[in-house]
Backbone atoms as SQL, in Angstrom:
CREATE TABLE atoms (id INTEGER PRIMARY KEY, chain TEXT, resi INTEGER, resn TEXT, atom TEXT, x REAL, y REAL, z REAL);
INSERT INTO atoms VALUES
  (1, 'A', 1, 'MET', 'N', 13.918, -21.577, 13.550),
  (2, 'A', 1, 'MET', 'CA', 12.619, -20.945, 13.707),
  (3, 'A', 1, 'MET', 'C', 12.072, -20.567, 12.333),
  (4, 'A', 2, 'LYS', 'N', 10.882, -20.990, 12.062),
  (5, 'A', 2, 'LYS', 'CA', 10.226, -20.652, 10.798),
  (6, 'A', 2, 'LYS', 'C', 9.712, -19.217, 10.868),
  (7, 'A', 3, 'LYS', 'N', 10.063, -18.430, 9.864),
  (8, 'A', 3, 'LYS', 'CA', 9.583, -17.048, 9.836),
  (9, 'A', 3, 'LYS', 'C', 8.291, -16.983, 9.039),
  (10, 'A', 4, 'ASP', 'N', 7.315, -16.287, 9.604),
  (11, 'A', 4, 'ASP', 'CA', 6.019, -16.133, 8.955),
  (12, 'A', 4, 'ASP', 'C', 6.025, -14.940, 8.013),
  (13, 'A', 5, 'LEU', 'N', 5.146, -14.993, 7.009),
  (14, 'A', 5, 'LEU', 'CA', 4.968, -13.882, 6.089),
  (15, 'A', 5, 'LEU', 'C', 4.327, -12.715, 6.823),
  (16, 'A', 6, 'VAL', 'N', 4.835, -11.517, 6.589),
  (17, 'A', 6, 'VAL', 'CA', 4.217, -10.307, 7.122),
  (18, 'A', 6, 'VAL', 'C', 3.722, -9.458, 5.953),
  (19, 'A', 7, 'SER', 'N', 2.645, -8.734, 6.199),
  (20, 'A', 7, 'SER', 'CA', 2.069, -7.843, 5.193),
  (21, 'A', 7, 'SER', 'C', 2.187, -6.409, 5.679),
  (22, 'A', 8, 'ILE', 'N', 2.634, -5.548, 4.792),
  (23, 'A', 8, 'ILE', 'CA', 2.680, -4.110, 5.074),
  (24, 'A', 8, 'ILE', 'C', 1.681, -3.466, 4.121),
  (25, 'A', 9, 'LEU', 'N', 0.657, -2.854, 4.679),
  (26, 'A', 9, 'LEU', 'CA', -0.434, -2.292, 3.896),
  (27, 'A', 9, 'LEU', 'C', -0.334, -0.771, 3.881),
  (28, 'A', 10, 'ILE', 'N', -0.356, -0.204, 2.684),
  (29, 'A', 10, 'ILE', 'CA', -0.215, 1.241, 2.529),
  (30, 'A', 10, 'ILE', 'C', -1.394, 1.765, 1.712),
  (31, 'A', 11, 'THR', 'N', -2.133, 2.710, 2.275),
  (32, 'A', 11, 'THR', 'CA', -3.149, 3.417, 1.510),
  (33, 'A', 11, 'THR', 'C', -2.563, 4.746, 1.070),
  (34, 'A', 12, 'ASN', 'N', -2.886, 5.137, -0.152),
  (35, 'A', 12, 'ASN', 'CA', -2.322, 6.381, -0.680),
  (36, 'A', 12, 'ASN', 'C', -3.389, 7.195, -1.394),
  (37, 'A', 13, 'TYR', 'N', -3.413, 8.480, -1.064),
  (38, 'A', 13, 'TYR', 'CA', -4.196, 9.449, -1.827),
  (39, 'A', 13, 'TYR', 'C', -3.409, 10.763, -1.837),
  (40, 'A', 14, 'ASN', 'N', -2.840, 11.079, -2.978),
  (41, 'A', 14, 'ASN', 'CA', -2.099, 12.332, -3.185),
  (42, 'A', 14, 'ASN', 'C', -0.964, 12.541, -2.176),
  (43, 'A', 15, 'LYS', 'N', -0.202, 11.510, -1.936),
  (44, 'A', 15, 'LYS', 'CA', 0.937, 11.604, -1.011),
  (45, 'A', 15, 'LYS', 'C', 2.256, 11.402, -1.749),
  (46, 'A', 16, 'GLU', 'N', 2.356, 11.971, -2.952),
  (47, 'A', 16, 'GLU', 'CA', 3.551, 11.797, -3.771),
  (48, 'A', 16, 'GLU', 'C', 4.838, 12.165, -3.043),
  (49, 'A', 17, 'LYS', 'N', 4.759, 13.116, -2.152),
  (50, 'A', 17, 'LYS', 'CA', 5.951, 13.591, -1.446),
  (51, 'A', 17, 'LYS', 'C', 6.590, 12.491, -0.586),
  (52, 'A', 18, 'PHE', 'N', 5.781, 11.591, -0.056),
  (53, 'A', 18, 'PHE', 'CA', 6.265, 10.576, 0.882),
  (54, 'A', 18, 'PHE', 'C', 6.272, 9.165, 0.312),
  (55, 'A', 19, 'LEU', 'N', 5.640, 8.966, -0.805),
  (56, 'A', 19, 'LEU', 'CA', 5.359, 7.630, -1.311),
  (57, 'A', 19, 'LEU', 'C', 6.605, 6.803, -1.613),
  (58, 'A', 20, 'LYS', 'N', 7.503, 7.323, -2.412),
  (59, 'A', 20, 'LYS', 'CA', 8.690, 6.571, -2.828),
  (60, 'A', 20, 'LYS', 'C', 9.553, 6.171, -1.629),
  (61, 'A', 21, 'LYS', 'N', 9.771, 7.110, -0.724),
  (62, 'A', 21, 'LYS', 'CA', 10.613, 6.846, 0.450),
  (63, 'A', 21, 'LYS', 'C', 9.943, 5.831, 1.391),
  (64, 'A', 22, 'SER', 'N', 8.637, 5.923, 1.541),
  (65, 'A', 22, 'SER', 'CA', 7.917, 4.993, 2.415),
  (66, 'A', 22, 'SER', 'C', 7.995, 3.567, 1.890),
  (67, 'A', 23, 'ILE', 'N', 7.772, 3.406, 0.593),
  (68, 'A', 23, 'ILE', 'CA', 7.822, 2.068, 0.002),
  (69, 'A', 23, 'ILE', 'C', 9.248, 1.521, 0.045),
  (70, 'A', 24, 'ALA', 'N', 10.220, 2.360, -0.264),
  (71, 'A', 24, 'ALA', 'CA', 11.621, 1.927, -0.219),
  (72, 'A', 24, 'ALA', 'C', 11.993, 1.460, 1.186),
  (73, 'A', 25, 'SER', 'N', 11.527, 2.173, 2.189),
  (74, 'A', 25, 'SER', 'CA', 11.810, 1.802, 3.569),
  (75, 'A', 25, 'SER', 'C', 11.253, 0.413, 3.887),
  (76, 'A', 26, 'CYS', 'N', 10.055, 0.128, 3.410),
  (77, 'A', 26, 'CYS', 'CA', 9.451, -1.191, 3.644),
  (78, 'A', 26, 'CYS', 'C', 10.215, -2.288, 2.912),
  (79, 'A', 27, 'LEU', 'N', 10.529, -2.042, 1.657),
  (80, 'A', 27, 'LEU', 'CA', 11.203, -3.058, 0.854),
  (81, 'A', 27, 'LEU', 'C', 12.631, -3.324, 1.317),
  (82, 'A', 28, 'ASN', 'N', 13.267, -2.340, 1.943),
  (83, 'A', 28, 'ASN', 'CA', 14.656, -2.482, 2.376),
  (84, 'A', 28, 'ASN', 'C', 14.821, -3.069, 3.777),
  (85, 'A', 29, 'GLN', 'N', 13.734, -3.465, 4.394),
  (86, 'A', 29, 'GLN', 'CA', 13.825, -4.084, 5.709),
  (87, 'A', 29, 'GLN', 'C', 14.572, -5.415, 5.606),
  (88, 'A', 30, 'ASN', 'N', 15.277, -5.797, 6.663),
  (89, 'A', 30, 'ASN', 'CA', 16.041, -7.045, 6.679),
  (90, 'A', 30, 'ASN', 'C', 15.158, -8.283, 6.642),
  (91, 'A', 31, 'TYR', 'N', 13.962, -8.176, 7.166),
  (92, 'A', 31, 'TYR', 'CA', 13.045, -9.313, 7.196),
  (93, 'A', 31, 'TYR', 'C', 12.662, -9.670, 5.758),
  (94, 'A', 32, 'LYS', 'N', 12.914, -10.894, 5.347),
  (95, 'A', 32, 'LYS', 'CA', 12.760, -11.293, 3.943),
  (96, 'A', 32, 'LYS', 'C', 11.342, -11.695, 3.558),
  (97, 'A', 33, 'LYS', 'N', 10.617, -12.359, 4.453),
  (98, 'A', 33, 'LYS', 'CA', 9.288, -12.868, 4.104),
  (99, 'A', 33, 'LYS', 'C', 8.232, -11.788, 4.326),
  (100, 'A', 34, 'LYS', 'N', 8.121, -10.914, 3.325),
  (101, 'A', 34, 'LYS', 'CA', 7.175, -9.809, 3.453),
  (102, 'A', 34, 'LYS', 'C', 6.503, -9.540, 2.121),
  (103, 'A', 35, 'GLU', 'N', 5.314, -8.969, 2.219),
  (104, 'A', 35, 'GLU', 'CA', 4.623, -8.433, 1.055),
  (105, 'A', 35, 'GLU', 'C', 4.243, -6.993, 1.393),
  (106, 'A', 36, 'VAL', 'N', 4.421, -6.130, 0.429),
  (107, 'A', 36, 'VAL', 'CA', 4.030, -4.729, 0.576),
  (108, 'A', 36, 'VAL', 'C', 2.916, -4.496, -0.436),
  (109, 'A', 37, 'ILE', 'N', 1.753, -4.086, 0.067),
  (110, 'A', 37, 'ILE', 'CA', 0.616, -3.856, -0.810),
  (111, 'A', 37, 'ILE', 'C', 0.210, -2.385, -0.695),
  (112, 'A', 38, 'VAL', 'N', 0.186, -1.712, -1.832),
  (113, 'A', 38, 'VAL', 'CA', -0.180, -0.296, -1.885),
  (114, 'A', 38, 'VAL', 'C', -1.497, -0.168, -2.621),
  (115, 'A', 39, 'LEU', 'N', -2.432, 0.551, -2.035),
  (116, 'A', 39, 'LEU', 'CA', -3.691, 0.848, -2.710),
  (117, 'A', 39, 'LEU', 'C', -3.747, 2.354, -2.940),
  (118, 'A', 40, 'ASP', 'N', -3.736, 2.738, -4.205),
  (119, 'A', 40, 'ASP', 'CA', -3.839, 4.152, -4.558),
  (120, 'A', 40, 'ASP', 'C', -5.304, 4.474, -4.822),
  (121, 'A', 41, 'ASP', 'N', -5.830, 5.450, -4.085),
  (122, 'A', 41, 'ASP', 'CA', -7.252, 5.775, -4.125),
  (123, 'A', 41, 'ASP', 'C', -7.538, 6.894, -5.127),
  (124, 'A', 42, 'PHE', 'N', -7.231, 6.639, -6.392),
  (125, 'A', 42, 'PHE', 'CA', -7.518, 7.573, -7.478),
  (126, 'A', 42, 'PHE', 'C', -6.855, 8.935, -7.241),
  (127, 'A', 43, 'SER', 'N', -5.559, 8.899, -6.939),
  (128, 'A', 43, 'SER', 'CA', -4.792, 10.133, -6.690),
  (129, 'A', 43, 'SER', 'C', -4.798, 11.030, -7.919),
  (130, 'A', 44, 'THR', 'N', -4.758, 12.336, -7.671),
  (131, 'A', 44, 'THR', 'CA', -4.717, 13.314, -8.755),
  (132, 'A', 44, 'THR', 'C', -3.339, 13.961, -8.881),
  (133, 'A', 45, 'ASP', 'N', -2.393, 13.568, -8.052),
  (134, 'A', 45, 'ASP', 'CA', -1.019, 14.069, -8.158),
  (135, 'A', 45, 'ASP', 'C', -0.197, 13.065, -8.977),
  (136, 'A', 46, 'SER', 'N', 1.091, 13.057, -8.841),
  (137, 'A', 46, 'SER', 'CA', 1.928, 12.149, -9.643),
  (138, 'A', 46, 'SER', 'C', 2.194, 10.805, -8.949),
  (139, 'A', 47, 'SER', 'N', 1.386, 10.445, -7.993),
  (140, 'A', 47, 'SER', 'CA', 1.548, 9.172, -7.277),
  (141, 'A', 47, 'SER', 'C', 1.561, 7.978, -8.223),
  (142, 'A', 48, 'LYS', 'N', 0.672, 7.970, -9.184),
  (143, 'A', 48, 'LYS', 'CA', 0.574, 6.834, -10.113),
  (144, 'A', 48, 'LYS', 'C', 1.867, 6.667, -10.912),
  (145, 'A', 49, 'LYS', 'N', 2.472, 7.757, -11.350),
  (146, 'A', 49, 'LYS', 'CA', 3.742, 7.694, -12.083),
  (147, 'A', 49, 'LYS', 'C', 4.845, 7.132, -11.198),
  (148, 'A', 50, 'ILE', 'N', 4.870, 7.563, -9.954),
  (149, 'A', 50, 'ILE', 'CA', 5.877, 7.087, -8.997),
  (150, 'A', 50, 'ILE', 'C', 5.705, 5.582, -8.779),
  (151, 'A', 51, 'LEU', 'N', 4.482, 5.141, -8.576),
  (152, 'A', 51, 'LEU', 'CA', 4.217, 3.732, -8.319),
  (153, 'A', 51, 'LEU', 'C', 4.601, 2.855, -9.507),
  (154, 'A', 52, 'LYS', 'N', 4.368, 3.323, -10.709),
  (155, 'A', 52, 'LYS', 'CA', 4.695, 2.529, -11.905),
  (156, 'A', 52, 'LYS', 'C', 6.198, 2.335, -12.082),
  (157, 'A', 53, 'LYS', 'N', 7.008, 3.206, -11.496),
  (158, 'A', 53, 'LYS', 'CA', 8.464, 3.106, -11.622),
  (159, 'A', 53, 'LYS', 'C', 9.081, 2.134, -10.620),
  (160, 'A', 54, 'ILE', 'N', 8.375, 1.803, -9.559),
  (161, 'A', 54, 'ILE', 'CA', 8.922, 0.942, -8.507),
  (162, 'A', 54, 'ILE', 'C', 8.694, -0.512, -8.872),
  (163, 'A', 55, 'LYS', 'N', 9.770, -1.266, -8.932),
  (164, 'A', 55, 'LYS', 'CA', 9.694, -2.687, -9.297),
  (165, 'A', 55, 'LYS', 'C', 10.238, -3.542, -8.155),
  (166, 'A', 56, 'SER', 'N', 9.447, -4.506, -7.736),
  (167, 'A', 56, 'SER', 'CA', 9.882, -5.461, -6.716),
  (168, 'A', 56, 'SER', 'C', 8.917, -6.634, -6.714),
  (169, 'A', 57, 'GLN', 'N', 9.454, -7.826, -6.530),
  (170, 'A', 57, 'GLN', 'CA', 8.589, -9.003, -6.448),
  (171, 'A', 57, 'GLN', 'C', 7.779, -9.012, -5.162),
  (172, 'A', 58, 'ASN', 'N', 8.199, -8.229, -4.166),
  (173, 'A', 58, 'ASN', 'CA', 7.476, -8.170, -2.893),
  (174, 'A', 58, 'ASN', 'C', 6.412, -7.080, -2.866),
  (175, 'A', 59, 'LEU', 'N', 6.244, -6.370, -3.980),
  (176, 'A', 59, 'LEU', 'CA', 5.332, -5.226, -4.027),
  (177, 'A', 59, 'LEU', 'C', 4.146, -5.520, -4.926),
  (178, 'A', 60, 'LYS', 'N', 2.960, -5.245, -4.399),
  (179, 'A', 60, 'LYS', 'CA', 1.735, -5.348, -5.185),
  (180, 'A', 60, 'LYS', 'C', 1.043, -3.981, -5.120),
  (181, 'A', 61, 'ILE', 'N', 0.622, -3.483, -6.277),
  (182, 'A', 61, 'ILE', 'CA', -0.017, -2.168, -6.339),
  (183, 'A', 61, 'ILE', 'C', -1.419, -2.327, -6.905),
  (184, 'A', 62, 'ILE', 'N', -2.366, -1.679, -6.244),
  (185, 'A', 62, 'ILE', 'CA', -3.763, -1.697, -6.668),
  (186, 'A', 62, 'ILE', 'C', -4.188, -0.244, -6.884),
  (187, 'A', 63, 'TYR', 'N', -4.883, -0.010, -7.970),
  (188, 'A', 63, 'TYR', 'CA', -5.363, 1.337, -8.286),
  (189, 'A', 63, 'TYR', 'C', -6.894, 1.348, -8.257),
  (190, 'A', 64, 'ASN', 'N', -7.458, 2.232, -7.436),
  (191, 'A', 64, 'ASN', 'CA', -8.903, 2.449, -7.488),
  (192, 'A', 64, 'ASN', 'C', -9.218, 3.317, -8.694),
  (193, 'A', 65, 'LYS', 'N', -10.295, 2.997, -9.394),
  (194, 'A', 65, 'LYS', 'CA', -10.695, 3.782, -10.560),
  (195, 'A', 65, 'LYS', 'C', -11.527, 4.988, -10.173),
  (196, 'A', 66, 'LYS', 'N', -12.072, 4.966, -8.970),
  (197, 'A', 66, 'LYS', 'CA', -12.783, 6.121, -8.423),
  (198, 'A', 66, 'LYS', 'C', -12.900, 5.942, -6.914),
  (199, 'A', 67, 'GLN', 'N', -13.152, 7.028, -6.232),
  (200, 'A', 67, 'GLN', 'CA', -13.327, 6.957, -4.784),
  (201, 'A', 67, 'GLN', 'C', -14.767, 6.564, -4.467),
  (202, 'A', 68, 'LYS', 'N', -14.940, 5.771, -3.410),
  (203, 'A', 68, 'LYS', 'CA', -16.278, 5.314, -3.029),
  (204, 'A', 68, 'LYS', 'C', -17.097, 6.406, -2.343),
  (205, 'A', 69, 'TYR', 'N', -16.424, 7.166, -1.490),
  (206, 'A', 69, 'TYR', 'CA', -17.124, 8.140, -0.655),
  (207, 'A', 69, 'TYR', 'C', -16.583, 9.549, -0.892),
  (208, 'A', 70, 'LYS', 'N', -17.334, 10.533, -0.478),
  (209, 'A', 70, 'LYS', 'CA', -16.857, 11.916, -0.541),
  (210, 'A', 70, 'LYS', 'C', -16.009, 12.262, 0.684),
  (211, 'A', 71, 'SER', 'N', -16.006, 11.386, 1.652),
  (212, 'A', 71, 'SER', 'CA', -15.267, 11.584, 2.897),
  (213, 'A', 71, 'SER', 'C', -13.915, 10.867, 2.830),
  (214, 'A', 72, 'GLY', 'N', -12.832, 11.621, 3.045),
  (215, 'A', 72, 'GLY', 'CA', -11.493, 11.033, 3.060),
  (216, 'A', 72, 'GLY', 'C', -11.337, 9.907, 4.070),
  (217, 'A', 73, 'PRO', 'N', -11.768, 10.122, 5.324),
  (218, 'A', 73, 'PRO', 'CA', -11.632, 9.053, 6.323),
  (219, 'A', 73, 'PRO', 'C', -12.408, 7.785, 5.958),
  (220, 'A', 74, 'LEU', 'N', -13.604, 7.929, 5.394),
  (221, 'A', 74, 'LEU', 'CA', -14.371, 6.746, 4.994),
  (222, 'A', 74, 'LEU', 'C', -13.677, 6.002, 3.860),
  (223, 'A', 75, 'ASN', 'N', -13.105, 6.734, 2.918),
  (224, 'A', 75, 'ASN', 'CA', -12.349, 6.090, 1.846),
  (225, 'A', 75, 'ASN', 'C', -11.157, 5.336, 2.403),
  (226, 'A', 76, 'GLN', 'N', -10.460, 5.955, 3.345),
  (227, 'A', 76, 'GLN', 'CA', -9.284, 5.305, 3.918),
  (228, 'A', 76, 'GLN', 'C', -9.670, 4.015, 4.642),
  (229, 'A', 77, 'LEU', 'N', -10.724, 4.053, 5.436),
  (230, 'A', 77, 'LEU', 'CA', -11.176, 2.840, 6.140),
  (231, 'A', 77, 'LEU', 'C', -11.610, 1.751, 5.163),
  (232, 'A', 78, 'SER', 'N', -12.306, 2.140, 4.129),
  (233, 'A', 78, 'SER', 'CA', -12.733, 1.185, 3.114),
  (234, 'A', 78, 'SER', 'C', -11.533, 0.548, 2.420),
  (235, 'A', 79, 'ASN', 'N', -10.518, 1.357, 2.137),
  (236, 'A', 79, 'ASN', 'CA', -9.315, 0.843, 1.475),
  (237, 'A', 79, 'ASN', 'C', -8.517, -0.084, 2.379),
  (238, 'A', 80, 'ILE', 'N', -8.435, 0.247, 3.648),
  (239, 'A', 80, 'ILE', 'CA', -7.738, -0.632, 4.604),
  (240, 'A', 80, 'ILE', 'C', -8.450, -1.981, 4.673),
  (241, 'A', 81, 'LYS', 'N', -9.769, -1.949, 4.708),
  (242, 'A', 81, 'LYS', 'CA', -10.552, -3.192, 4.736),
  (243, 'A', 81, 'LYS', 'C', -10.265, -4.029, 3.485),
  (244, 'A', 82, 'SER', 'N', -10.205, -3.391, 2.329),
  (245, 'A', 82, 'SER', 'CA', -9.899, -4.102, 1.078),
  (246, 'A', 82, 'SER', 'C', -8.512, -4.728, 1.129),
  (247, 'A', 83, 'LEU', 'N', -7.542, -3.983, 1.658),
  (248, 'A', 83, 'LEU', 'CA', -6.176, -4.490, 1.752),
  (249, 'A', 83, 'LEU', 'C', -6.089, -5.680, 2.706),
  (250, 'A', 84, 'PHE', 'N', -6.812, -5.622, 3.820),
  (251, 'A', 84, 'PHE', 'CA', -6.826, -6.745, 4.759),
  (252, 'A', 84, 'PHE', 'C', -7.319, -8.015, 4.076),
  (253, 'A', 85, 'LYS', 'N', -8.319, -7.882, 3.214),
  (254, 'A', 85, 'LYS', 'CA', -8.903, -9.045, 2.552),
  (255, 'A', 85, 'LYS', 'C', -7.927, -9.731, 1.601),
  (256, 'A', 86, 'ILE', 'N', -7.042, -8.964, 0.975),
  (257, 'A', 86, 'ILE', 'CA', -6.127, -9.580, 0.005),
  (258, 'A', 86, 'ILE', 'C', -4.756, -9.909, 0.585),
  (259, 'A', 87, 'SER', 'N', -4.465, -9.380, 1.772),
  (260, 'A', 87, 'SER', 'CA', -3.158, -9.665, 2.369),
  (261, 'A', 87, 'SER', 'C', -3.091, -11.123, 2.816),
  (262, 'A', 88, 'LYS', 'N', -1.868, -11.660, 2.809),
  (263, 'A', 88, 'LYS', 'CA', -1.659, -13.055, 3.144),
  (264, 'A', 88, 'LYS', 'C', -0.804, -13.243, 4.383),
  (265, 'A', 89, 'GLY', 'N', -0.308, -12.153, 4.950),
  (266, 'A', 89, 'GLY', 'CA', 0.600, -12.257, 6.079),
  (267, 'A', 89, 'GLY', 'C', -0.065, -12.696, 7.368),
  (268, 'A', 90, 'LYS', 'N', 0.737, -13.347, 8.196),
  (269, 'A', 90, 'LYS', 'CA', 0.257, -13.737, 9.531),
  (270, 'A', 90, 'LYS', 'C', 0.245, -12.526, 10.453),
  (271, 'A', 91, 'VAL', 'N', 1.175, -11.608, 10.204),
  (272, 'A', 91, 'VAL', 'CA', 1.252, -10.331, 10.929),
  (273, 'A', 91, 'VAL', 'C', 1.026, -9.225, 9.913),
  (274, 'A', 92, 'ILE', 'N', 0.210, -8.229, 10.289),
  (275, 'A', 92, 'ILE', 'CA', -0.120, -7.151, 9.367),
  (276, 'A', 92, 'ILE', 'C', 0.255, -5.821, 9.979),
  (277, 'A', 93, 'PHE', 'N', 0.971, -5.013, 9.175),
  (278, 'A', 93, 'PHE', 'CA', 1.353, -3.665, 9.583),
  (279, 'A', 93, 'PHE', 'C', 0.628, -2.655, 8.684),
  (280, 'A', 94, 'LEU', 'N', 0.181, -1.559, 9.271),
  (281, 'A', 94, 'LEU', 'CA', -0.431, -0.476, 8.504),
  (282, 'A', 94, 'LEU', 'C', 0.545, 0.684, 8.432),
  (283, 'A', 95, 'LEU', 'N', 0.687, 1.229, 7.236),
  (284, 'A', 95, 'LEU', 'CA', 1.555, 2.404, 7.054),
  (285, 'A', 95, 'LEU', 'C', 0.765, 3.433, 6.271),
  (286, 'A', 96, 'ASP', 'N', 0.259, 4.457, 6.961),
  (287, 'A', 96, 'ASP', 'CA', -0.346, 5.570, 6.277),
  (288, 'A', 96, 'ASP', 'C', -0.151, 6.855, 7.010);
């Protein structure tokens, strides 16, 4: 059976407390054909430092230079839409 690529999409804004463990959980899954894409929405905590320390060929990190909206939910929806556009998986999982 041919296994299809899956995409795990993570939006992040000031979630340093959960970020490292969440990404590690995705990368440590037994399923090999996966991509994990994290979009950091201009976090003001130490999220960016945490993301720069994580190295994996299955991980792609995108940094927003500023937030589009003043509304958190609108930013999150906009970021999910952006992640969908760049993901390549046949199956897509959201983790936020």
